[in-house]
Short mmCIF file of C-alpha atoms in Angstrom, two decimals:
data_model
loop_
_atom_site.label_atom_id
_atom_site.label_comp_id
_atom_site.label_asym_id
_atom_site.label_seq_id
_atom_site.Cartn_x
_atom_site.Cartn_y
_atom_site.Cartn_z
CA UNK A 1061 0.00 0.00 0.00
CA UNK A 1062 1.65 3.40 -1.01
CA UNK A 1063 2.09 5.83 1.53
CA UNK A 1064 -0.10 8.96 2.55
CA UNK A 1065 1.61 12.03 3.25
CA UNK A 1066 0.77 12.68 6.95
CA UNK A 1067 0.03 16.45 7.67
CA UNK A 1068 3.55 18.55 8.62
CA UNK A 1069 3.76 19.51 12.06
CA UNK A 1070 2.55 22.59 13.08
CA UNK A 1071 6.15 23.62 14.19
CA UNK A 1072 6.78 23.60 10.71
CA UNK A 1073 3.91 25.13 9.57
CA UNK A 1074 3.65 29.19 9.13
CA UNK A 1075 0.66 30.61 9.50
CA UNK A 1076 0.73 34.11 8.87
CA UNK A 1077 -2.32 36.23 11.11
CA UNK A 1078 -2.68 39.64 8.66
CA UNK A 1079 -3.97 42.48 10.50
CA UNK A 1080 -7.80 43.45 8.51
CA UNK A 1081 -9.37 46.34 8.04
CA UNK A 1082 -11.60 47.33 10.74
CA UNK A 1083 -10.43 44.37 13.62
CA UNK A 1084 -9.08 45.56 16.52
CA UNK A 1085 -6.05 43.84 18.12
CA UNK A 1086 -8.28 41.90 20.59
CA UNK A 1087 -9.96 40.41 17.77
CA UNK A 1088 -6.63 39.85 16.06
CA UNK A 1089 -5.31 37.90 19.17
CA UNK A 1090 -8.65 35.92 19.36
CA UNK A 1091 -8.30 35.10 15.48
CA UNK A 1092 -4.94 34.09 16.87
CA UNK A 1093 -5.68 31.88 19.55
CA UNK A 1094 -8.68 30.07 17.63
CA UNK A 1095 -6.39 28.79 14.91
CA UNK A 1096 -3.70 27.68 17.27
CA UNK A 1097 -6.45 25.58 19.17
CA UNK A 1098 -7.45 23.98 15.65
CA UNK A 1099 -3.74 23.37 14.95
CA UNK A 1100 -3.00 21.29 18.05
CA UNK A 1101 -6.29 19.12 17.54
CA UNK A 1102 -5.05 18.37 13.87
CA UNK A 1103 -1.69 17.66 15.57
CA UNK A 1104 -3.33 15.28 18.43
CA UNK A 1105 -5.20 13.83 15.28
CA UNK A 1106 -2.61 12.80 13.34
CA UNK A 1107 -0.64 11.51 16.31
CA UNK A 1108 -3.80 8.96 16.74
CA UNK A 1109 -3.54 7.90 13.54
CA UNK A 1110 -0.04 7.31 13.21
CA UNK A 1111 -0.13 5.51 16.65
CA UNK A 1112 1.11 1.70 16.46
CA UNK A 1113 -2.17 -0.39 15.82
CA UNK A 1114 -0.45 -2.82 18.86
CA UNK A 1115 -0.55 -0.30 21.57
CA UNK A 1116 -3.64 -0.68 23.70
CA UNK A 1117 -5.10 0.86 26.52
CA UNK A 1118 -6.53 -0.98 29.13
CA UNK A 1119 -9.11 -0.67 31.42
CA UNK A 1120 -7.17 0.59 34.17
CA UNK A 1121 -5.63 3.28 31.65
CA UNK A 1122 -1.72 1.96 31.55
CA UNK A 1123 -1.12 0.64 27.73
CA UNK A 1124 0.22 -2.39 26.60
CA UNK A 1125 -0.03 -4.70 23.54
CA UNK A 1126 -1.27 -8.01 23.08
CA UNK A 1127 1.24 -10.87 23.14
CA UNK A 1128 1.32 -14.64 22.76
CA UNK A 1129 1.71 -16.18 26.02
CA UNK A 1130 0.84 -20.25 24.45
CA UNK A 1131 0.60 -21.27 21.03
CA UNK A 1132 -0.37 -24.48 19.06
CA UNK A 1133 1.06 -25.08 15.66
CA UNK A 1134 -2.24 -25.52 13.51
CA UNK A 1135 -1.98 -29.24 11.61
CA UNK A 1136 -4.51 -30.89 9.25
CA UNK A 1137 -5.73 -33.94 11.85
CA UNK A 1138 -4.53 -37.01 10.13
CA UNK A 1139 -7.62 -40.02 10.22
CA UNK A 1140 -6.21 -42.00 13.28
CA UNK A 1141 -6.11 -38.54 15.34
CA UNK A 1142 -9.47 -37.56 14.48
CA UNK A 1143 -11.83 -37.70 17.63
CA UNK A 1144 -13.21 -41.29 18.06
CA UNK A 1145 -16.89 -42.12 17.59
CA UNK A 1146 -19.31 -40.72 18.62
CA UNK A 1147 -17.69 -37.68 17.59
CA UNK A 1148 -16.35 -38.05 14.03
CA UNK A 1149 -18.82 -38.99 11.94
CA UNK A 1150 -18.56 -40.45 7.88
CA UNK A 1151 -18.90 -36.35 7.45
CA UNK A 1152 -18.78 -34.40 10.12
CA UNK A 1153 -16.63 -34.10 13.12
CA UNK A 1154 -17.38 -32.95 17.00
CA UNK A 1155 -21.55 -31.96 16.09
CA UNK A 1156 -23.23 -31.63 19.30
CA UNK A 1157 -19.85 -31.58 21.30
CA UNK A 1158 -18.13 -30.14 23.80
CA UNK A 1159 -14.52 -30.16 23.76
CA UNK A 1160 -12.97 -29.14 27.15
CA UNK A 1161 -8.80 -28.44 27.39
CA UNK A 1162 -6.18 -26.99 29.60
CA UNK A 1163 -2.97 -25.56 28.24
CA UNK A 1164 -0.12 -24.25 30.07
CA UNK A 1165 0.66 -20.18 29.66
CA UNK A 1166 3.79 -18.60 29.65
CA UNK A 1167 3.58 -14.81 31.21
CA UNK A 1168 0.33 -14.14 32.66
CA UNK A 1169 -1.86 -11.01 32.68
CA UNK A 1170 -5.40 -9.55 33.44
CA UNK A 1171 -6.73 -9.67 30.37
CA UNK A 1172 -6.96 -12.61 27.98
CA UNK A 1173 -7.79 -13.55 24.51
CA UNK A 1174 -8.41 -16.47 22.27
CA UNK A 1175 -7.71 -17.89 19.04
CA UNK A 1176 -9.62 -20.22 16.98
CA UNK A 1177 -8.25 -21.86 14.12
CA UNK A 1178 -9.85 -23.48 10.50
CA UNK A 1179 -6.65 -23.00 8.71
CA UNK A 1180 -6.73 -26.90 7.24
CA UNK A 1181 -10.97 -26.78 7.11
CA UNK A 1182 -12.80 -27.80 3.64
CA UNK A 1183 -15.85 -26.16 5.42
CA UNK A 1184 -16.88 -23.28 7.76
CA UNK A 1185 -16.20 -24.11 11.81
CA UNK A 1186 -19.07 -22.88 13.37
CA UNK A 1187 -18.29 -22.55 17.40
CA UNK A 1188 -21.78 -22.24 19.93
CA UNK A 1189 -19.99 -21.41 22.66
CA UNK A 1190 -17.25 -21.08 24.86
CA UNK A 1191 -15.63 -20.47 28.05
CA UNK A 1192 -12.74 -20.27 30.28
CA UNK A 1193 -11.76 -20.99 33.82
CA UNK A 1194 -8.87 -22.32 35.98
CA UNK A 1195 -8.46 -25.85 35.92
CA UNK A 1196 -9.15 -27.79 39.35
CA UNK A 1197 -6.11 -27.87 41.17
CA UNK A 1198 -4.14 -25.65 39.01
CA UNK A 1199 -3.35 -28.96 36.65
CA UNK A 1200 -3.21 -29.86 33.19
CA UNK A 1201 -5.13 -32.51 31.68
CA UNK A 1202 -8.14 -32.15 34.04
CA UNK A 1203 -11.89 -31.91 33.21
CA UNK A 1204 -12.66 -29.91 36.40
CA UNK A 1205 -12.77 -26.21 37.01
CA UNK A 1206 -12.22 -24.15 39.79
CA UNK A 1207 -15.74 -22.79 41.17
CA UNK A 1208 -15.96 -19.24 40.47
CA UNK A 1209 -13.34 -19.11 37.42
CA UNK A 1210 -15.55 -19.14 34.79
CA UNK A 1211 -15.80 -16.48 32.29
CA UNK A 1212 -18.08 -16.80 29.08
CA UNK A 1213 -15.59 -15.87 26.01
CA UNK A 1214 -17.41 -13.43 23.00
CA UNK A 1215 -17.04 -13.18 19.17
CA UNK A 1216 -17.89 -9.42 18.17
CA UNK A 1217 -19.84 -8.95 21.12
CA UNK A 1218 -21.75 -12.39 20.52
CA UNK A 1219 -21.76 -15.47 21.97
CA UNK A 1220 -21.34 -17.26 19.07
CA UNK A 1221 -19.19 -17.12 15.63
CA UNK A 1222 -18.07 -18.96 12.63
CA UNK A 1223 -14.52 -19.29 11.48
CA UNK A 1224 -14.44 -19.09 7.66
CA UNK A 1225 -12.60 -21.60 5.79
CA UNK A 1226 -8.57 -21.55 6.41
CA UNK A 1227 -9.21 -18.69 8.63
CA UNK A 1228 -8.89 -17.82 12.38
CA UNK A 1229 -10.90 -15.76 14.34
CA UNK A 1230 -10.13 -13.68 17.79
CA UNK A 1231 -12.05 -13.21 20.70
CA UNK A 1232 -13.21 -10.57 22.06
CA UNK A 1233 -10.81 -9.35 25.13
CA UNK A 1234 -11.78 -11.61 28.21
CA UNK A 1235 -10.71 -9.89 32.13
CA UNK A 1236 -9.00 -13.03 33.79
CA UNK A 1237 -6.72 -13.22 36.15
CA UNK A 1238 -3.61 -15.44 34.70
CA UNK A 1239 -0.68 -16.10 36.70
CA UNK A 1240 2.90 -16.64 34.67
CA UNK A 1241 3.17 -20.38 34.21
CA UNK A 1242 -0.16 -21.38 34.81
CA UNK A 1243 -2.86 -24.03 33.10
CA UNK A 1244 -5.77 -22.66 31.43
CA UNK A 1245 -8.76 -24.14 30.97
CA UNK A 1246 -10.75 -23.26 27.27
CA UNK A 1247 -14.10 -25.00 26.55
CA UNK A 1248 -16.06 -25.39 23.45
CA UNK A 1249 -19.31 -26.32 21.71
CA UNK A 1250 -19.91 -26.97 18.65
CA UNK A 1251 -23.58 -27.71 18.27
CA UNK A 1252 -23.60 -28.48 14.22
CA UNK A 1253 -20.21 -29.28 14.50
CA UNK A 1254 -17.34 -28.96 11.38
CA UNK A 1255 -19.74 -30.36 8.47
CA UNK A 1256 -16.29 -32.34 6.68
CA UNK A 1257 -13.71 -34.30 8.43
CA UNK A 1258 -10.56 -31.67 7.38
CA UNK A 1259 -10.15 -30.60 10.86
CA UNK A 1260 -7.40 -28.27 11.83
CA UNK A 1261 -5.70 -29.30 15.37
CA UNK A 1262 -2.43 -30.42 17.20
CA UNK A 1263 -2.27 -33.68 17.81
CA UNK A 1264 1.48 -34.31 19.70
CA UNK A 1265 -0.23 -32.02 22.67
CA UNK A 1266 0.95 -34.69 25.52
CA UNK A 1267 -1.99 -32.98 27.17
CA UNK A 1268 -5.19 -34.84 27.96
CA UNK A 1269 -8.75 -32.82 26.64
CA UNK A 1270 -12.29 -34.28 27.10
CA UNK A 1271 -15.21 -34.45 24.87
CA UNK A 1272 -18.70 -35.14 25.51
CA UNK A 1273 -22.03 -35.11 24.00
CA UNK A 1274 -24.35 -31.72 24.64
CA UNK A 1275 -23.40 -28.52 25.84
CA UNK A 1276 -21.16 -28.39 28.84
CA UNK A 1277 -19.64 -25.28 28.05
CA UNK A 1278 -20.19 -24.25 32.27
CA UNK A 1279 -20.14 -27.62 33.80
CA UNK A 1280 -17.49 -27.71 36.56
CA UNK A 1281 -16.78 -31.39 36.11
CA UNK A 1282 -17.17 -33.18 33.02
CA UNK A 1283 -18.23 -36.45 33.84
CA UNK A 1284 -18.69 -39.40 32.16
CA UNK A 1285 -16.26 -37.49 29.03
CA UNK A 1286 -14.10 -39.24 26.72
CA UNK A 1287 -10.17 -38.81 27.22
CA UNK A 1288 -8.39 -38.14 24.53
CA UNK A 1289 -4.41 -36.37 24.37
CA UNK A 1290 -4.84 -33.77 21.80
CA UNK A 1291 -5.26 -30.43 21.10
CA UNK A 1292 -8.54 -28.93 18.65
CA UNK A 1293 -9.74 -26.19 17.14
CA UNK A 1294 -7.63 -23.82 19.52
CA UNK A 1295 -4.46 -22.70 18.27
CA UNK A 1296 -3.72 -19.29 20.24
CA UNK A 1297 -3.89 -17.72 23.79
CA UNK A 1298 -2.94 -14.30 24.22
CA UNK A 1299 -2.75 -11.78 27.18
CA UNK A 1300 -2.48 -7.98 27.20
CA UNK A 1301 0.88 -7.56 28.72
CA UNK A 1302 2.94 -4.24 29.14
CA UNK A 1303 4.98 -2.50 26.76
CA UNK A 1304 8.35 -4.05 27.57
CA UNK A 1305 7.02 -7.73 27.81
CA UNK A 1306 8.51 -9.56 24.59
CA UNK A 1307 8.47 -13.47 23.77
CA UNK A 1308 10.92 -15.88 21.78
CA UNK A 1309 9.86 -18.11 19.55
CA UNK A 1310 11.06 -21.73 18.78
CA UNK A 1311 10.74 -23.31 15.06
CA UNK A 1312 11.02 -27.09 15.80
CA UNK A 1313 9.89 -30.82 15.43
CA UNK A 1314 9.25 -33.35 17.58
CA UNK A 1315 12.21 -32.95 19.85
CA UNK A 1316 10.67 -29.55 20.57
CA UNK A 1317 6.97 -30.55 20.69
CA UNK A 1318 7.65 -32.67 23.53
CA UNK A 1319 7.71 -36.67 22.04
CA UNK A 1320 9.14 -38.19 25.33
CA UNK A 1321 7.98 -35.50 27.52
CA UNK A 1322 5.39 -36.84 30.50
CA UNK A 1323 1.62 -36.30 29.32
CA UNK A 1324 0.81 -33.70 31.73
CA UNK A 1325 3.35 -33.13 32.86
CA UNK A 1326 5.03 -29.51 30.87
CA UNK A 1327 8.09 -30.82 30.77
CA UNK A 1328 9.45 -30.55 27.03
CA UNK A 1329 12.16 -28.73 26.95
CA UNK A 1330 10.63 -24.84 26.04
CA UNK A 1331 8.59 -25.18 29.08
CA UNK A 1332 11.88 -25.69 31.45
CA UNK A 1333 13.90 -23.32 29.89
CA UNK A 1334 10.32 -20.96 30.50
CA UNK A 1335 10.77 -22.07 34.01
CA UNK A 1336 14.53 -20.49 34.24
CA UNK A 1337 13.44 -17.64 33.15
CA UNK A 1338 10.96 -17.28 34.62
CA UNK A 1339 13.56 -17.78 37.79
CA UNK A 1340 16.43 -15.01 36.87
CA UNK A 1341 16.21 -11.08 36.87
CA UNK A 1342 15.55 -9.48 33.56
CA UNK A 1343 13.95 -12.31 31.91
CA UNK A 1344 11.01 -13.12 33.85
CA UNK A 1345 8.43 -11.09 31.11
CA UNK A 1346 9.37 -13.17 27.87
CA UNK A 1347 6.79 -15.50 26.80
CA UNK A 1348 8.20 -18.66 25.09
CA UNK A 1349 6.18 -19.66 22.17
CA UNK A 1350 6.28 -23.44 20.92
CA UNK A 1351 5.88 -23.78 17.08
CA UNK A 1352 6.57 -27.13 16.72
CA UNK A 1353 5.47 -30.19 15.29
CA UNK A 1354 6.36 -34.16 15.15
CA UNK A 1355 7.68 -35.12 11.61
CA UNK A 1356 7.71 -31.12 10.58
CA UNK A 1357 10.73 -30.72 8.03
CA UNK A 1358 12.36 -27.52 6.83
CA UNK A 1359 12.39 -27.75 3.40
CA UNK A 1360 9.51 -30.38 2.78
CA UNK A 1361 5.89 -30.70 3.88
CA UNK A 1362 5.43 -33.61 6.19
CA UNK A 1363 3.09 -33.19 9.38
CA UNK A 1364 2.54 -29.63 8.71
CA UNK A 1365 3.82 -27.42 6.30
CA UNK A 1366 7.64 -27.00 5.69
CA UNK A 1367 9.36 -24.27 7.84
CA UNK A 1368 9.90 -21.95 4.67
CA UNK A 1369 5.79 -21.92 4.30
CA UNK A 1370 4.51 -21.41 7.51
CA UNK A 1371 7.34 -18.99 8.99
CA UNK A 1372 5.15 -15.84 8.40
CA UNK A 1373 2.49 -17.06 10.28
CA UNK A 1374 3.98 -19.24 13.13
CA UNK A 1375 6.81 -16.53 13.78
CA UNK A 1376 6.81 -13.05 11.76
CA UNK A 1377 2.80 -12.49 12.17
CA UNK A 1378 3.09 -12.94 15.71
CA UNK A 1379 3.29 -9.42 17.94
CA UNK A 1380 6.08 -9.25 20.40
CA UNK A 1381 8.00 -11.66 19.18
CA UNK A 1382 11.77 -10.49 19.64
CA UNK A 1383 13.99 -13.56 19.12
CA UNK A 1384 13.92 -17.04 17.41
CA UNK A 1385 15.08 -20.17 18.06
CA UNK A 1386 15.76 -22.66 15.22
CA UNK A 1387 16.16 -25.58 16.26
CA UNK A 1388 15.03 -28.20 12.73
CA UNK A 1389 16.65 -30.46 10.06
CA UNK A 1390 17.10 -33.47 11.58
CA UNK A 1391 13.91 -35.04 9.62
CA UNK A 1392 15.24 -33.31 6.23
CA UNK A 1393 18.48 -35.56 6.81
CA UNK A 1394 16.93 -38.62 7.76
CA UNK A 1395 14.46 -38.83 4.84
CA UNK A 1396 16.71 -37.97 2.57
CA UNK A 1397 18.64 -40.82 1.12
CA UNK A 1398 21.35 -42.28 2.56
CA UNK A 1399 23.76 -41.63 -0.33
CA UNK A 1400 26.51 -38.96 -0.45
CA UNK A 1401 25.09 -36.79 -3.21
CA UNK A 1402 21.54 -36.72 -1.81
CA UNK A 1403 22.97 -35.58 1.66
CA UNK A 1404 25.42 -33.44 -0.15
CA UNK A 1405 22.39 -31.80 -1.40
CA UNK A 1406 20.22 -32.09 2.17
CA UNK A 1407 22.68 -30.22 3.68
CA UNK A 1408 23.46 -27.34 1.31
CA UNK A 1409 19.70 -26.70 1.05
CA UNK A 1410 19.23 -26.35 4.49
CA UNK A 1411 21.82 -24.29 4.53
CA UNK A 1412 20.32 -22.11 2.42
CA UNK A 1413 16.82 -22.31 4.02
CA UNK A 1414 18.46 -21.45 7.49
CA UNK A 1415 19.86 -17.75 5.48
CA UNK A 1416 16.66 -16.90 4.43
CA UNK A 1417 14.77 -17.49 7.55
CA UNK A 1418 17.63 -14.73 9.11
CA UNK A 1419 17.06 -12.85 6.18
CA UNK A 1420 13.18 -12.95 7.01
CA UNK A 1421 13.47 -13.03 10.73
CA UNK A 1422 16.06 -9.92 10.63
CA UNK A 1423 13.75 -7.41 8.17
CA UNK A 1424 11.06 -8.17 11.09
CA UNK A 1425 13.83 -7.12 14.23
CA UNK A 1426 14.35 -10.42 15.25
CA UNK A 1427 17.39 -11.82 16.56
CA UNK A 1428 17.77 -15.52 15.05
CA UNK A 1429 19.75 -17.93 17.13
CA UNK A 1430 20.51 -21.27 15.95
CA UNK A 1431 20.33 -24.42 17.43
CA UNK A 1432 22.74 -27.46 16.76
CA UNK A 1433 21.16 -30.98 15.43
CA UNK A 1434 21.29 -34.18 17.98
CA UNK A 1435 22.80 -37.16 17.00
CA UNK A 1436 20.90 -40.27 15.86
CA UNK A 1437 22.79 -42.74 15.91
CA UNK A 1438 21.01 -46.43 16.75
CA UNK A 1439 17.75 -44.91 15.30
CA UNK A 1440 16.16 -45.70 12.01
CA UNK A 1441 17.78 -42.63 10.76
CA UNK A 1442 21.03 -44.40 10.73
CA UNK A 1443 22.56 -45.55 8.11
CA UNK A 1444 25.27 -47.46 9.22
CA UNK A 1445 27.82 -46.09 6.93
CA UNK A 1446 27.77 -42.58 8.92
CA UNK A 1447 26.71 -40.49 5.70
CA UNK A 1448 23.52 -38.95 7.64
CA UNK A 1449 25.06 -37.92 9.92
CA UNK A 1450 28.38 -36.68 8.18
CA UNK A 1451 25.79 -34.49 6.70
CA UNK A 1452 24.47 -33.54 10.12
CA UNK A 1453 28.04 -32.64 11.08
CA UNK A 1454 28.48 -30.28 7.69
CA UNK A 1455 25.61 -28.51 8.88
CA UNK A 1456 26.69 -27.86 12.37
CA UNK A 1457 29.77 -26.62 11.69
CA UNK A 1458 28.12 -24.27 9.74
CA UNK A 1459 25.92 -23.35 12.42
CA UNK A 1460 28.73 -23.12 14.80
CA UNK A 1461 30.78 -21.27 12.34
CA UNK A 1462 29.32 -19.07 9.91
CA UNK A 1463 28.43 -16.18 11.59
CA UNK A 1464 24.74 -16.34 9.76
CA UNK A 1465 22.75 -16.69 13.49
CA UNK A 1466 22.98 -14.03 16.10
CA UNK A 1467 24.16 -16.54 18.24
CA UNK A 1468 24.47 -20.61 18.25
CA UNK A 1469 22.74 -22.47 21.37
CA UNK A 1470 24.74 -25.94 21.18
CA UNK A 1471 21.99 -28.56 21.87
CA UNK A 1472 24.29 -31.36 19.92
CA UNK A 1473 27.36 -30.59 22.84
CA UNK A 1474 24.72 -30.66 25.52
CA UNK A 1475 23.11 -34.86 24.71
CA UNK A 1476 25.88 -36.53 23.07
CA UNK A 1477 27.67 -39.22 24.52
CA UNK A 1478 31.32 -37.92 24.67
CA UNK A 1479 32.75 -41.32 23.85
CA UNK A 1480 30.85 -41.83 20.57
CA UNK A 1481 29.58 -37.92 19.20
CA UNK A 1482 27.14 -39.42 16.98
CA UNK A 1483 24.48 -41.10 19.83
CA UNK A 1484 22.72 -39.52 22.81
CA UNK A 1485 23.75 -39.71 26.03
CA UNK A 1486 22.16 -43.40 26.61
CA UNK A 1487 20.51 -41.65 30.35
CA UNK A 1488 18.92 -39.14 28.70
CA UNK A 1489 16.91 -40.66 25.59
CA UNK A 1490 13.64 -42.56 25.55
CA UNK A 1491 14.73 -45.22 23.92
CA UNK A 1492 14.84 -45.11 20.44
CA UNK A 1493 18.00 -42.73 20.35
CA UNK A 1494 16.67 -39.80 18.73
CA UNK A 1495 14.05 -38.36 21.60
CA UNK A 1496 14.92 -37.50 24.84
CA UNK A 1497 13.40 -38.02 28.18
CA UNK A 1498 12.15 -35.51 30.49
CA UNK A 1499 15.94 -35.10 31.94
CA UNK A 1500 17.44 -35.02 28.34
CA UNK A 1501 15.10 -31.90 27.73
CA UNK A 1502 16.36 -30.89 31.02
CA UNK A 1503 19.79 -31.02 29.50
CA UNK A 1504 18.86 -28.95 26.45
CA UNK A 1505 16.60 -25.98 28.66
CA UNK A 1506 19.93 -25.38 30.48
CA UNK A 1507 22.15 -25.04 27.37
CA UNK A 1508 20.30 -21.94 26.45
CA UNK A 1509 22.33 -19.26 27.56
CA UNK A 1510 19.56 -16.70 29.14
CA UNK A 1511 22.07 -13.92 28.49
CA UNK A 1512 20.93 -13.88 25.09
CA UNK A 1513 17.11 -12.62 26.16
CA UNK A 1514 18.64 -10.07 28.62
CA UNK A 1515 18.80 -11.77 31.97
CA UNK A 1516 21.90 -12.21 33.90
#
């Protein structure tokens, strides 16, 4: 869009008063005074209009902006993570549902909002109803709520709204008290439910949700509801946090959603390096944003779309996002064949990929810091000969060594085994030698140096 000229200031403007025929001085002055009034409206004016569209005011007056404080990569649900029967149908999914689900925050606030997502729908999502509340006992993956916490959540002032087809929609600004590091409870209901089975969701959530026939939307227990551990529909939380409050984003796979990680349990490896900052000066404000998903690949589609494709809308659309972690490629390597000019090529394309998400990061103000690839060795991703992961080694050292990131977070140093670099640390995988455990994502939270977000 081509820029307006905004109106000069009046500093710069002259505005010459000529004495007239017949006015005395007093009505000179007042002549005076008059335009100099309608000056500094037009001034205050154009300050409103020029006025970041992220600034907000409050209730209580202070202003702030609206920032991500949990996030949930939007995925097209594949057929065996579709809600089972009763609730997906031969065409339609979750009609006459509710879906109840906890997620855990990041900073916390007094004001809320939610995101809804149809990015991968064939059809409108129409959504009935919904609320939020604190989950009974402050856990995750609980269908009870805290008496009292419930708030009804609005669409435009309504109670109800549709989500057009690969949209989102926001809700209307919810007052909630939201403590940093907290589970949030968000409950749906869809009465016609989504009228195709191309539902949009996250299904590595290693959170429990609950579904159940009928609208339960205020229900402080859901009883008699069907388990299952993903996430649906909701794809965003936000809070309206002050001016200085910033968040870091994390492009990953499944290392960084969480596969190993206790169900329940918020212990992947963004949510404990959350919890140090959360625990030193200076850093205690920055949200930490998980955009990851199992199987996601940087240069191909796989489960979700390639990092290249979905990097304006998972990071750079995102307000208040200040840094990036990239932490992705493993997946690129280990489907690509196990010869030496297909992992020749692997690795020079990521390579590539990795400069233009700077590029793309850095034109936004974000500082991109890159994140070494973990050994696989005694996984499927092995080849035996070592030519995987002599390509995984190329790309490292260029990591390490190019000078491309703003800085290199060395998760590979943190989980190998010293006395054979290309395996984990046998005490700190799951078992298949390419995830971690809960302590191996330990390991990785505390390589991140948390002088690179400003704390000490």
């Amino acid at each position: 869009m081509p820029e307006v000229p905004l109106p000069s200031s009046p500093r710069d403007r002259k505005v010459p008063v000529q004495p007239q025929p017949g006015r005395t001085p007093l009505a000179t002055l007042l002549s005076t005074c008059v335009l100099a009034l309608a000056l500094v409206v037009t001034a205050t004016a154009v300050t409103a209009l020029v006025r970041s569209p992220r600034e907000v005011t409050s209730a209580t007056g202070r202003s702030g902006h609206w920032v991500n404080t949990w996030t949930g990569m939007p995925q097209l649900t594949e057929p065996g993570n579709l809600p089972p029967a009763p609730f997906t149908g031969e065409k339609s999914v979750l009609a006459d549902t509710t879906l109840r689900q906890t997620v855990r925050v990041t900073v916390g606030a007094h004001r809320l909002r939610l995101r809804f997502s149809n990015a991968y729908g064939d059809t409108a999502l129409p959504l009935t109803a919904v609320t939020v509340a604190l989950p009974a006992g402050g856990r995750a993956g609980v269908s009870a709520i805290v008496p009292g916490s419930l708030h009804r959540v609005t669409f435009s002032g309504r109670a109800a709204t549709v989500v057009p087809v690969g949209a989102q929609v926001v809700s209307d600004p919810v007052d909630f008290q939201l403590a940093p590091g907290s589970d949030l409870t968000v409950t749906a209901y869809t009465a016609q439910g989504q009228p195709d089975l191309s539902l949009t969701s996250h299904p590595g959530s290693r959170t429990t949700s609950y579904l159940l026939g009928g609208d339960h939307t205020q229900d402080l227990d859901l009883t008699g509801a069907t388990a299952v551990d993903h996430w649906y529909l909701l794809s965003d939380v936000e809070v309206l946090a002050p001016a200085a409050t910033r968040a870091v984003a994390v492009l990953g796979d499944s290392l960084t959603d969480g596969r190993g990680s206790t169900t329940n349990g918020n212990d992947r490896w963004p949510d404990q390096f959350f919890d140090r900052l959360q625990n030193r000066a200076g850093t205690s404000d920055i949200a930490v944003l998980n955009q990851a998903a199992g199987g996601n690949r940087v240069l191909d589609d796989g489960l979700g779309p390639n990092v290249l494709a979905r990097l304006d809308r998972d990071v750079l659309s995102r307000s208040g996002v200040s840094w990036l972690i990239v932490f992705e490629g493993v997946n690129d390597i280990g489907t690509a064949a196990a010869t030496a000019q297909a992992q020749q090529a692997v690795a020079d394309d990521l390579i590539a990929a990795y400069r233009q998400i700077v590029v793309r990061a850095h034109a936004q103000g974000i500082r991109v810091y890159g994140a070494t690839l973990l050994p696989f060795g005694g996984n499927a991703y092995d080849d035996g000969a070592g030519v995987r992961d002599s390509a995984r080694q190329r790309v490292n050292a260029w990591i390490r060594g190019s000078g491309h990131f703003d800085a290199v977070i060395d998760f590979d140093r943190a989980v190998r085994d010293p006395a054979d670099p290309s395996r984990l640390r046998a005490e700190l995988q799951v078992g298949d030698w390419l995830h971690l455990n809960p302590t191996g994502y330990g390991a990785l939270a505390a390589a991140v140096p948390t002088g690179l977000f400003g704390g000490r």
